[in-house]
Coordinates of C-alpha atoms in Angstrom, one line a residue:
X1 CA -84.9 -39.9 -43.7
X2 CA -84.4 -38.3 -40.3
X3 CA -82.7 -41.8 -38.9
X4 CA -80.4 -41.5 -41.7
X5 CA -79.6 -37.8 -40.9
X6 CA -79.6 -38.4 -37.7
X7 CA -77.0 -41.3 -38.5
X8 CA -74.9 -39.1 -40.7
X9 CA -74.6 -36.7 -37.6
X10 CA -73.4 -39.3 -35.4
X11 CA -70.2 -40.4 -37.8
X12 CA -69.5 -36.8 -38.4
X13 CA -69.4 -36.1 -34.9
X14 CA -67.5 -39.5 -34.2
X15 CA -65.1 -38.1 -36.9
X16 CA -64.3 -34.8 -35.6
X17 CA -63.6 -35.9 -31.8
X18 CA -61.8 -38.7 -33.1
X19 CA -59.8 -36.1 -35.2
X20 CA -59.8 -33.7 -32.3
X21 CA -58.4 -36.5 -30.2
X22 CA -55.8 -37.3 -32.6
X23 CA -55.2 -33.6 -32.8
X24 CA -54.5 -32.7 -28.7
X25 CA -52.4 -36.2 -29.0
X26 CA -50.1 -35.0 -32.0
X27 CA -50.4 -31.5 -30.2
X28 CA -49.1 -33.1 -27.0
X29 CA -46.4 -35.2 -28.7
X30 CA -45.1 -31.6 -30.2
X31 CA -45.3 -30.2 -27.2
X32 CA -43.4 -32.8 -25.2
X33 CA -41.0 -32.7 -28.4
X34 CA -41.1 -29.1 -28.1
X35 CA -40.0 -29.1 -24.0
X36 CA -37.5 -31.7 -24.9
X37 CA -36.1 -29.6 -27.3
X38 CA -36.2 -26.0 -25.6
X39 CA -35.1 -28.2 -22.4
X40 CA -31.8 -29.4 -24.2
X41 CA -31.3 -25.9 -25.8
X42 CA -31.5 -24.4 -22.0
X43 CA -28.7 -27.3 -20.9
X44 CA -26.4 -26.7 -23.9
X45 CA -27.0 -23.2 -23.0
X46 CA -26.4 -23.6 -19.6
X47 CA -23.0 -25.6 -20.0
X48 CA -22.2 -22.9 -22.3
X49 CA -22.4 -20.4 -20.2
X50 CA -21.0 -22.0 -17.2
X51 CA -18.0 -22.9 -19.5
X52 CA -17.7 -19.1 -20.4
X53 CA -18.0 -17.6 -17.1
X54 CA -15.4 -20.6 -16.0
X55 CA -12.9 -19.3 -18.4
X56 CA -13.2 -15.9 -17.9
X57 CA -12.3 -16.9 -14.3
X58 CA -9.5 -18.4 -15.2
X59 CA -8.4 -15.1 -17.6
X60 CA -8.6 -12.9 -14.6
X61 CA -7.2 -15.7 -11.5
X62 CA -3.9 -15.4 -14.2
X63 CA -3.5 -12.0 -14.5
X64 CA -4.1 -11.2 -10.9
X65 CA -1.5 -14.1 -10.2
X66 CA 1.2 -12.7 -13.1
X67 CA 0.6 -9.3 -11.9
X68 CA 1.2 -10.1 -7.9
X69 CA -1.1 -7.2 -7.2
X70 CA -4.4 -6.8 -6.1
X71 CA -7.9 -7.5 -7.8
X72 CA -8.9 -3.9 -7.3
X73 CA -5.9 -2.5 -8.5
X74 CA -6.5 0.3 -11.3
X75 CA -3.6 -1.3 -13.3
X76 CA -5.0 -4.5 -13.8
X77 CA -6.4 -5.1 -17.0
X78 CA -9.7 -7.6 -17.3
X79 CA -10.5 -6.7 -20.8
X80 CA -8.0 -10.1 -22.5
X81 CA -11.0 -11.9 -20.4
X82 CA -13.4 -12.1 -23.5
X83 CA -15.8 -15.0 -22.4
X84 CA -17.3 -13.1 -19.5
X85 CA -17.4 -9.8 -17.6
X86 CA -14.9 -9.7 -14.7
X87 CA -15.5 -7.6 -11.4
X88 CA -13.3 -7.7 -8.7
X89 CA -14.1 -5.7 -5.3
X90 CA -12.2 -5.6 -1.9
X91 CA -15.1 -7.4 1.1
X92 CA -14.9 -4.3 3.6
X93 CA -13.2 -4.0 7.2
X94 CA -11.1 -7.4 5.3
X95 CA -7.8 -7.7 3.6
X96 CA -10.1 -10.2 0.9
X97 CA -10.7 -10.2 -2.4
X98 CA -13.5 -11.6 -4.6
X99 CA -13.2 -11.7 -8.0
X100 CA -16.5 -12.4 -10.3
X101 CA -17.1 -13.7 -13.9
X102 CA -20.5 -13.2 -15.4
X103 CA -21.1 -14.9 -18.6
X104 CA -25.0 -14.0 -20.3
X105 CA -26.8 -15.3 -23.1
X106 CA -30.0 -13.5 -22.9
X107 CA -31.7 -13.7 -20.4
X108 CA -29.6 -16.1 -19.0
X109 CA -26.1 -16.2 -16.8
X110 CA -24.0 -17.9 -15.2
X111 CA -21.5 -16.5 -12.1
X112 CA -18.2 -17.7 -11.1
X113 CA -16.6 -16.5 -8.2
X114 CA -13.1 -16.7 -6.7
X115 CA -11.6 -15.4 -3.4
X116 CA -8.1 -13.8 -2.9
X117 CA -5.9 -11.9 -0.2
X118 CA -2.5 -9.9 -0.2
X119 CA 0.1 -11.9 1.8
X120 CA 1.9 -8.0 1.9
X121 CA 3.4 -7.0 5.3
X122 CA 2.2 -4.9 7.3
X123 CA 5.1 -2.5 7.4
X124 CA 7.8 -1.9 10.3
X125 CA 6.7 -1.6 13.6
X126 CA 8.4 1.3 14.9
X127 CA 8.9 5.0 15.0
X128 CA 12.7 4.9 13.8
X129 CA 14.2 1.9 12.0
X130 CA 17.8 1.6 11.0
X131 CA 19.2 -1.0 8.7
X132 CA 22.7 -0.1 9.7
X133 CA 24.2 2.0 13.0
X134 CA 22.8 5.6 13.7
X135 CA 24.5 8.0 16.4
X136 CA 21.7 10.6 18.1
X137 CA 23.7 14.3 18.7
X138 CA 21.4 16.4 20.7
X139 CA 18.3 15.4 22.7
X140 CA 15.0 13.5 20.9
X141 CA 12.3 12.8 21.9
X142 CA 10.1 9.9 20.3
X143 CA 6.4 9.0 19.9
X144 CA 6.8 4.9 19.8
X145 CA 4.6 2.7 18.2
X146 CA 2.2 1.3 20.9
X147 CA 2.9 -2.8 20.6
X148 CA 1.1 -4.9 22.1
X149 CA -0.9 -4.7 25.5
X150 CA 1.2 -6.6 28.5
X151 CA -0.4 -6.5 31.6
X152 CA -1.9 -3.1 31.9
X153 CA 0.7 -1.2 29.7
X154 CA 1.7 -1.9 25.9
X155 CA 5.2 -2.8 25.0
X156 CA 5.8 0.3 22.9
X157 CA 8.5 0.3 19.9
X158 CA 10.4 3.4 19.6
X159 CA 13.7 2.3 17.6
X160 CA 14.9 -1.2 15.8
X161 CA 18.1 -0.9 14.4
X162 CA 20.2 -3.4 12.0
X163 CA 23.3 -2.3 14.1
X164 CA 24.1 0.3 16.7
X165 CA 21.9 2.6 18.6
X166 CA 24.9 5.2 19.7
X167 CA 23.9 8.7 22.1
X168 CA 25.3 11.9 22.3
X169 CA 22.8 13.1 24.2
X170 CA 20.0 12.0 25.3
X171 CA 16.8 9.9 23.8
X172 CA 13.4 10.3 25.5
X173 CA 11.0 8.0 24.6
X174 CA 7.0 9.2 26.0
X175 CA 3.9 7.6 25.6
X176 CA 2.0 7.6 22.6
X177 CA 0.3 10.8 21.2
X178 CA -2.1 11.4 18.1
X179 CA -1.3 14.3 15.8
X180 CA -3.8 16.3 17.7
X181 CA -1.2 16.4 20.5
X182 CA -3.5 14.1 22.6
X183 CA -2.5 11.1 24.4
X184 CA -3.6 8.1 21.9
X185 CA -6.4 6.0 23.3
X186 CA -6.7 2.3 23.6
X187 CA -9.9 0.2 22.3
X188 CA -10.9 0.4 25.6
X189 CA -10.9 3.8 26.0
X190 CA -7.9 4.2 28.3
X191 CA -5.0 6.4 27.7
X192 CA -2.1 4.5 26.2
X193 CA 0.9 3.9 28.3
X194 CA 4.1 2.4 27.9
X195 CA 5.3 -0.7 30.0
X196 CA 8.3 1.2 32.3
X197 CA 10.2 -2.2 30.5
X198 CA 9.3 -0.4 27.6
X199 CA 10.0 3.0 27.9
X200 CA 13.7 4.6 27.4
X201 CA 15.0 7.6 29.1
X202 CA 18.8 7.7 28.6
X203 CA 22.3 9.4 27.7
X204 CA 24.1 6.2 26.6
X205 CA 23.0 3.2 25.2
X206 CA 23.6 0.9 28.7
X207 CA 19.9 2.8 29.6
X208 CA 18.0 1.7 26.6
X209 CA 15.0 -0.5 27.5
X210 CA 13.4 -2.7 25.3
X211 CA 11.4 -0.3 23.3
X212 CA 14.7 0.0 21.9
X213 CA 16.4 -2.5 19.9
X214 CA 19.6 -2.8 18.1
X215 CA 21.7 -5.4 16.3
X216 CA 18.8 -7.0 15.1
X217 CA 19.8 -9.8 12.6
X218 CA 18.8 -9.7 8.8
X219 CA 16.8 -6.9 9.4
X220 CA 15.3 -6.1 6.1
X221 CA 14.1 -2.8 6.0
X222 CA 13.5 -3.0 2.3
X223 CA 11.5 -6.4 2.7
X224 CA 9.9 -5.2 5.5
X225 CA 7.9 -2.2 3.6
X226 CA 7.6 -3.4 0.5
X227 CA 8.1 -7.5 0.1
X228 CA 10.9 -7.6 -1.8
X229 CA 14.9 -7.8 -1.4
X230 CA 16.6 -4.2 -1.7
X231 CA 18.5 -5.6 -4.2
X232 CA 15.1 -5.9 -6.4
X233 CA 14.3 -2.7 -5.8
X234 CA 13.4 -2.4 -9.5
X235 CA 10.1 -4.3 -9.1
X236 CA 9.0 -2.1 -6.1
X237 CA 9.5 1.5 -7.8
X238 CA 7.5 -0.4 -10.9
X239 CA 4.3 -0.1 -8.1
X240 CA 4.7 3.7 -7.2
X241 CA 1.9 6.4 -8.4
X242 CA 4.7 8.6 -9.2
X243 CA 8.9 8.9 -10.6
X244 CA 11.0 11.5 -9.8
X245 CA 14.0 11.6 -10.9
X246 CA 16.4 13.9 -10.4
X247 CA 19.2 16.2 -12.7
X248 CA 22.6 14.8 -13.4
X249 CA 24.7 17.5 -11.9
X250 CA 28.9 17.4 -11.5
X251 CA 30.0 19.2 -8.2
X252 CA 33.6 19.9 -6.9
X253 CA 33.9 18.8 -3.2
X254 CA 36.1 21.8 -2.0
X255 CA 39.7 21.1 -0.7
X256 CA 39.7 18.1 -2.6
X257 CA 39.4 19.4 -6.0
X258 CA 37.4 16.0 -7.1
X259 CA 34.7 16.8 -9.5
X260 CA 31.5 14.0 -8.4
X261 CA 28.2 13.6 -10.6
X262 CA 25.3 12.9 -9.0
X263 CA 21.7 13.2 -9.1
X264 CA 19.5 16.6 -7.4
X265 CA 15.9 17.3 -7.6
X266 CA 16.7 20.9 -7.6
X267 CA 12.4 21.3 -6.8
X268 CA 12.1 18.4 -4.9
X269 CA 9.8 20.0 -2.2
X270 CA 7.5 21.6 -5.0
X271 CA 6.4 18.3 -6.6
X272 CA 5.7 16.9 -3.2
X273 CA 3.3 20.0 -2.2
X274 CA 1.6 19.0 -6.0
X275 CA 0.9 15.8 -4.8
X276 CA -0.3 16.5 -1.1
X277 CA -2.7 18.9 -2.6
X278 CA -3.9 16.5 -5.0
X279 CA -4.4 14.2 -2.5
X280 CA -6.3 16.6 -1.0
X281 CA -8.1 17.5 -3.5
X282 CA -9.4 13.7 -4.1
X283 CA -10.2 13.8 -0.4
X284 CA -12.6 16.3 -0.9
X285 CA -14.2 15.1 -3.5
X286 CA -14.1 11.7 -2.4
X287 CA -17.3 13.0 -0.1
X288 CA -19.2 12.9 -3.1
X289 CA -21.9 10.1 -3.4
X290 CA -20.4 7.3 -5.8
X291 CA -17.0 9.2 -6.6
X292 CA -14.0 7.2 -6.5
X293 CA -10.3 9.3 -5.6
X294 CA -7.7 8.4 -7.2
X295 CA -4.6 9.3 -4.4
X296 CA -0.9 9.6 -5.5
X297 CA 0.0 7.4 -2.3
X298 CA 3.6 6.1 -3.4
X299 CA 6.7 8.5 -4.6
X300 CA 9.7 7.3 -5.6
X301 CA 12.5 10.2 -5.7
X302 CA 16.3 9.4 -7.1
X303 CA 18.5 12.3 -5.9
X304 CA 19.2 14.7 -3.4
X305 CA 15.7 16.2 -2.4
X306 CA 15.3 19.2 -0.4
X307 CA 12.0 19.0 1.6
X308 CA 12.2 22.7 3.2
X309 CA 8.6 24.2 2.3
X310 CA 6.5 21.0 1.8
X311 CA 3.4 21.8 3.0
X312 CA 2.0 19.2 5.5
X313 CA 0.3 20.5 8.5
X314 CA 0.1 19.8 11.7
X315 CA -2.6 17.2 11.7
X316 CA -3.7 15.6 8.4
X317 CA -6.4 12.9 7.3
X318 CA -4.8 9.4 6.6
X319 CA -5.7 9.7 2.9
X320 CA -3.3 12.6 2.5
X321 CA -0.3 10.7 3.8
X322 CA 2.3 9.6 1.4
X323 CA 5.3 6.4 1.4
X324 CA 8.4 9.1 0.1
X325 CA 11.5 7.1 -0.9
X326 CA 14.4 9.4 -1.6
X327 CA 17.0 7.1 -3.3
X328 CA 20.5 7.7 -3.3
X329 CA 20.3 11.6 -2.8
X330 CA 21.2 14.0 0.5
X331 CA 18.0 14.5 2.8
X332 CA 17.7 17.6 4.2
X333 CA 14.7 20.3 5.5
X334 CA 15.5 23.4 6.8
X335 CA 12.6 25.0 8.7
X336 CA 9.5 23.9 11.0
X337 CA 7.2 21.8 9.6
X338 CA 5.9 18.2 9.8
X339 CA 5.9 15.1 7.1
X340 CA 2.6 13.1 7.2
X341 CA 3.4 9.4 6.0
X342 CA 6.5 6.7 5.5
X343 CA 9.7 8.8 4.7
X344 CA 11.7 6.4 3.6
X345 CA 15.6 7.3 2.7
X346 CA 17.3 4.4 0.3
X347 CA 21.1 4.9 0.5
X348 CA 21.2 1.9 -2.2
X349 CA 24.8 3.2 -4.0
X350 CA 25.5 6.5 -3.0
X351 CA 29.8 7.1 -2.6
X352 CA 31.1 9.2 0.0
X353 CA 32.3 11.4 -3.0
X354 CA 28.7 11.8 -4.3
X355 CA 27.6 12.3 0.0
X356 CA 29.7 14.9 0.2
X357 CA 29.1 16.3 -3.8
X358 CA 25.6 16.4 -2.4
X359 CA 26.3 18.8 0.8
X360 CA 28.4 21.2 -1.4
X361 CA 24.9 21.9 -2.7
X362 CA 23.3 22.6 0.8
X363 CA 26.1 25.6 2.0
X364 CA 23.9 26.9 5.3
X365 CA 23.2 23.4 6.6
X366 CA 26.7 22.0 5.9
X367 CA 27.6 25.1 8.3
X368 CA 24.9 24.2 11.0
X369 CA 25.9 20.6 10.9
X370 CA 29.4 21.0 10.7
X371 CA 29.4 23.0 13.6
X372 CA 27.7 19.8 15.5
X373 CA 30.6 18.2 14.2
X374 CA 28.7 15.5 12.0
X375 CA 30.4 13.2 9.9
X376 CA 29.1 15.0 6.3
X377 CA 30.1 11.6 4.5
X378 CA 28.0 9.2 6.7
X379 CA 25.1 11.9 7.2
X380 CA 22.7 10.9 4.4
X381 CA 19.9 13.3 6.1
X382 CA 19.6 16.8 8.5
X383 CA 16.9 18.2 9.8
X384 CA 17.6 21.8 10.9
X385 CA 14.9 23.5 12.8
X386 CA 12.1 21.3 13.7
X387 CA 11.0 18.4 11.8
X388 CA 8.3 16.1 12.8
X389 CA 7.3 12.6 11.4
X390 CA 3.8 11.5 11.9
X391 CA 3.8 7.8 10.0
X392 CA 7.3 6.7 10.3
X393 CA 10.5 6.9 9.4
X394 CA 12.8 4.6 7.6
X395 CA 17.2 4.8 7.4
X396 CA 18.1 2.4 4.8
X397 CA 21.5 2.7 4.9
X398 CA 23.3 -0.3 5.9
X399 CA 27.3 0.7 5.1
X400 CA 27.1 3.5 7.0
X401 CA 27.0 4.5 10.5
X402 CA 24.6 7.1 10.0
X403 CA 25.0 10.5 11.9
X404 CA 21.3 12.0 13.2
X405 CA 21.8 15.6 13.8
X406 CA 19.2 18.8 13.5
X407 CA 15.7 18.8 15.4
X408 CA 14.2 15.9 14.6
X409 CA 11.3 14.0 15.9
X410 CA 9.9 10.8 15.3
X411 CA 6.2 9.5 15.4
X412 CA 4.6 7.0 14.7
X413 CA 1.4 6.8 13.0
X414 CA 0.0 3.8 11.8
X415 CA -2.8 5.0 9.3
X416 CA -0.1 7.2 8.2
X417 CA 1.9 4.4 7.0
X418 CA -1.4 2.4 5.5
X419 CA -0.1 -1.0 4.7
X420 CA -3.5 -2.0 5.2
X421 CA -4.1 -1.5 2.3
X422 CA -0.5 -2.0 0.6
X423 CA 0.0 -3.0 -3.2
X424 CA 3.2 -4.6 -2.2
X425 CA 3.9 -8.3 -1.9
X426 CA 2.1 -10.9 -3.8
X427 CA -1.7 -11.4 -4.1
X428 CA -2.8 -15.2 -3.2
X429 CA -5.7 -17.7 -3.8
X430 CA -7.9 -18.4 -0.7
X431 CA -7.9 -22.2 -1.3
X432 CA -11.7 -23.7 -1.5
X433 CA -13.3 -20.4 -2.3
X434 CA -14.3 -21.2 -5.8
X435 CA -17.8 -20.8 -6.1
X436 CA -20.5 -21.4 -9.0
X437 CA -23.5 -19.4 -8.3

């Protein structure tokens, strides 16, 4: 009886490993099943994802290319770029770009990256640039762009001009200076100085050196600041933070009896002090941790502007500077005071009518420059007083041999004019920067 028991035991327990056995082997073949299975999920995933994040790529590389502007720029629009989440951000001390698509499913992702940079200029490269012939009447004295270093001065740039550089007077053209009224620096910590081949003092234009330069041909002042013909000038003012334009006003010229329309910001300098002190403002407040300013650095002006009042002061911080175009409208300031930034004056279509329309408006400087015996119809600006430019400043008027009277001086100031950083000209692939992370 107990052999028999004993016997049963035996198969029983023969059975169950048997059936255990055949158990861990169906549980391993479900397993393996099971890995399989999950493993081609993960692949399908995977190729899923990587197809998502590729097309989201794709969404953003063609609106950054239809747009021309930068990856960064507040204007661009990611959001038609469903398939993945798109970040662009600017690689620092670098004019480069890298663009990212994130696709996730989960806890899974896959990263796309692409690398682009702004083929804009770097704007002009001087403290006064003409388009077209100027005449000085009175004395100036200039603060040159510095150049390039030449032996153990720099080959400073005070004027480049389309056409003539005429004098009555006298131009004096000094080394360099900050807008602390210091003598700028080099990276080496030497005082900046002008190469005497580069360095004009004169009364007539057989002294000018080469830091003066005239007759240049196809100088495109237009081009030049913001990469593109004049004649598209359209697609630049489409780029600027802010449009002014002015009132349609009809003005007899007196002892002609014509009646001219033609455009005047009658409170030109008031908008402009609303922006500096914005900018300002967003300075400020740019000191806080993780806040982003938003700057109003482009204006775009169409009429006669009066800039008398605006309130830059002496020295300002590159952030508050401004690129001013004043299109086909009389400049004028009357006063002491300085402009921080690219003045830029765009004599595009403006008659001699509407010139002189426009000085009918201005009667105490059409006195003061009238006695200096200026040409009213080719002076499309006048500074009375003292006027100082810290940035640059820009004549864009080709036609016309352009009269420079008033107390005027130029600077140059290259943070001022921040083409660093410029959302002009187009925005470009770096070739073999794709990456798949």
């Amino acid at each position: 009886m107990n052999i028999k028991r004993e016997q049963g035991f035996s198969t029983l327990l023969i059975t169950v490993v048997i059936s255990l056995i055949m158990a861990l082997y169906v549980f391993s073949l479900l397993s393996v099943e099971l890995f399989n299975s999950k493993k081609t999920q993960n692949i399908i995933i995977s190729q899923e994802l990587k197809s998502m994040s590729a097309s989201g790529l794709q969404c953003a590389v063609d609106i950054i290319l239809r747009s021309g502007q930068k990856p960064t720029s507040a204007s661009i629009d990611y959001t038609p770029c469903v398939d993945a989440v798109i970040t662009a951000i600017q690689i620092p001390a670098t004019s480069t770009y890298k663009v990212t698509s994130t696709a996730t499913a989960g806890d899974a992702e896959s990263t796309m990256s692409q690398l682009f940079t702004s083929s804009s200029m770097n704007g002009v490269k001087s403290a006064f640039s003409s388009s077209g012939s100027v005449r000085f009447n009175g004395a100036y004295v200039i603060d040159p762009y510095e150049g390039v270093k030449s032996g153990t001065g720099y080959n400073c740039s005070a004027i480049r001009s389309g056409g003539e550089v005429l004098i009555n007077g006298k131009l004096t053209v000094r080394d360099p200076y900050d807008q602390d009224g210091q003598r700028k620096e080099g990276s080496d910590g030497q005082l900046i100085s002008c190469n005497s081949t580069h360095k004009t003092v004169a009364t007539s234009s057989t002294g000018f050196k080469k830091d003066i330069e005239q007759n240049i041909k196809d100088l495109s002042l237009f081009k030049d600041n913001f990469a593109v013909d004049r004649d598209s000038w359209a697609e630049a003012k489409a780029l600027f933070d802010t449009i002014i334009i002015g009132k349609k006003t009809t003005t007899e010229i007196k002892g002609s009896q014509k009646s001219v329309n033609h455009l005047v910001v009658t409170d030109c300098s008031e908008q402009i002090n609303g922006i500096i002190a914005h900018n300002k403002a967003e300075f400020i407040a740019s000191k806080k941790p993780g806040y982003e300013p938003n700057y109003k650095k482009y204006v775009w002006v169409e009429g006669s502007c009066n800039l008398s009042g605006v309130k830059f002061g002496v020295a300002e911080e590159n952030a508050v500077a401004i690129t001013l175009v004043v299109k086909d409208g009389l400049l004028t300031y009357h006063g002491s005071g300085y402009f921080h930034g690219n003045l830029y004056l765009f004599d595009y279509a403006m008659t001699h009518d509407q010139l002189l329309a426009a000085w009918e408006l201005n009667a105490t400087l059409k006195q003061i420059a009238t006695a200096h015996k200026l040409d009213l119809k080719n002076a499309p600006f006048y500074f009375s007083g003292s006027f100082e430019t810290r940035g640059a400043f820009n004549l864009d008027s080709p036609n016309r041999t352009c009269d420079v009277g008033g107390a005027f001086k130029p600077g140059y100031s290259k943070g001022k004019i921040d083409y660093g950083d410029s959302r002009f000209g187009k925005t470009v692939m770096l070739e073999g920067s794709w990456h798949d992370f």
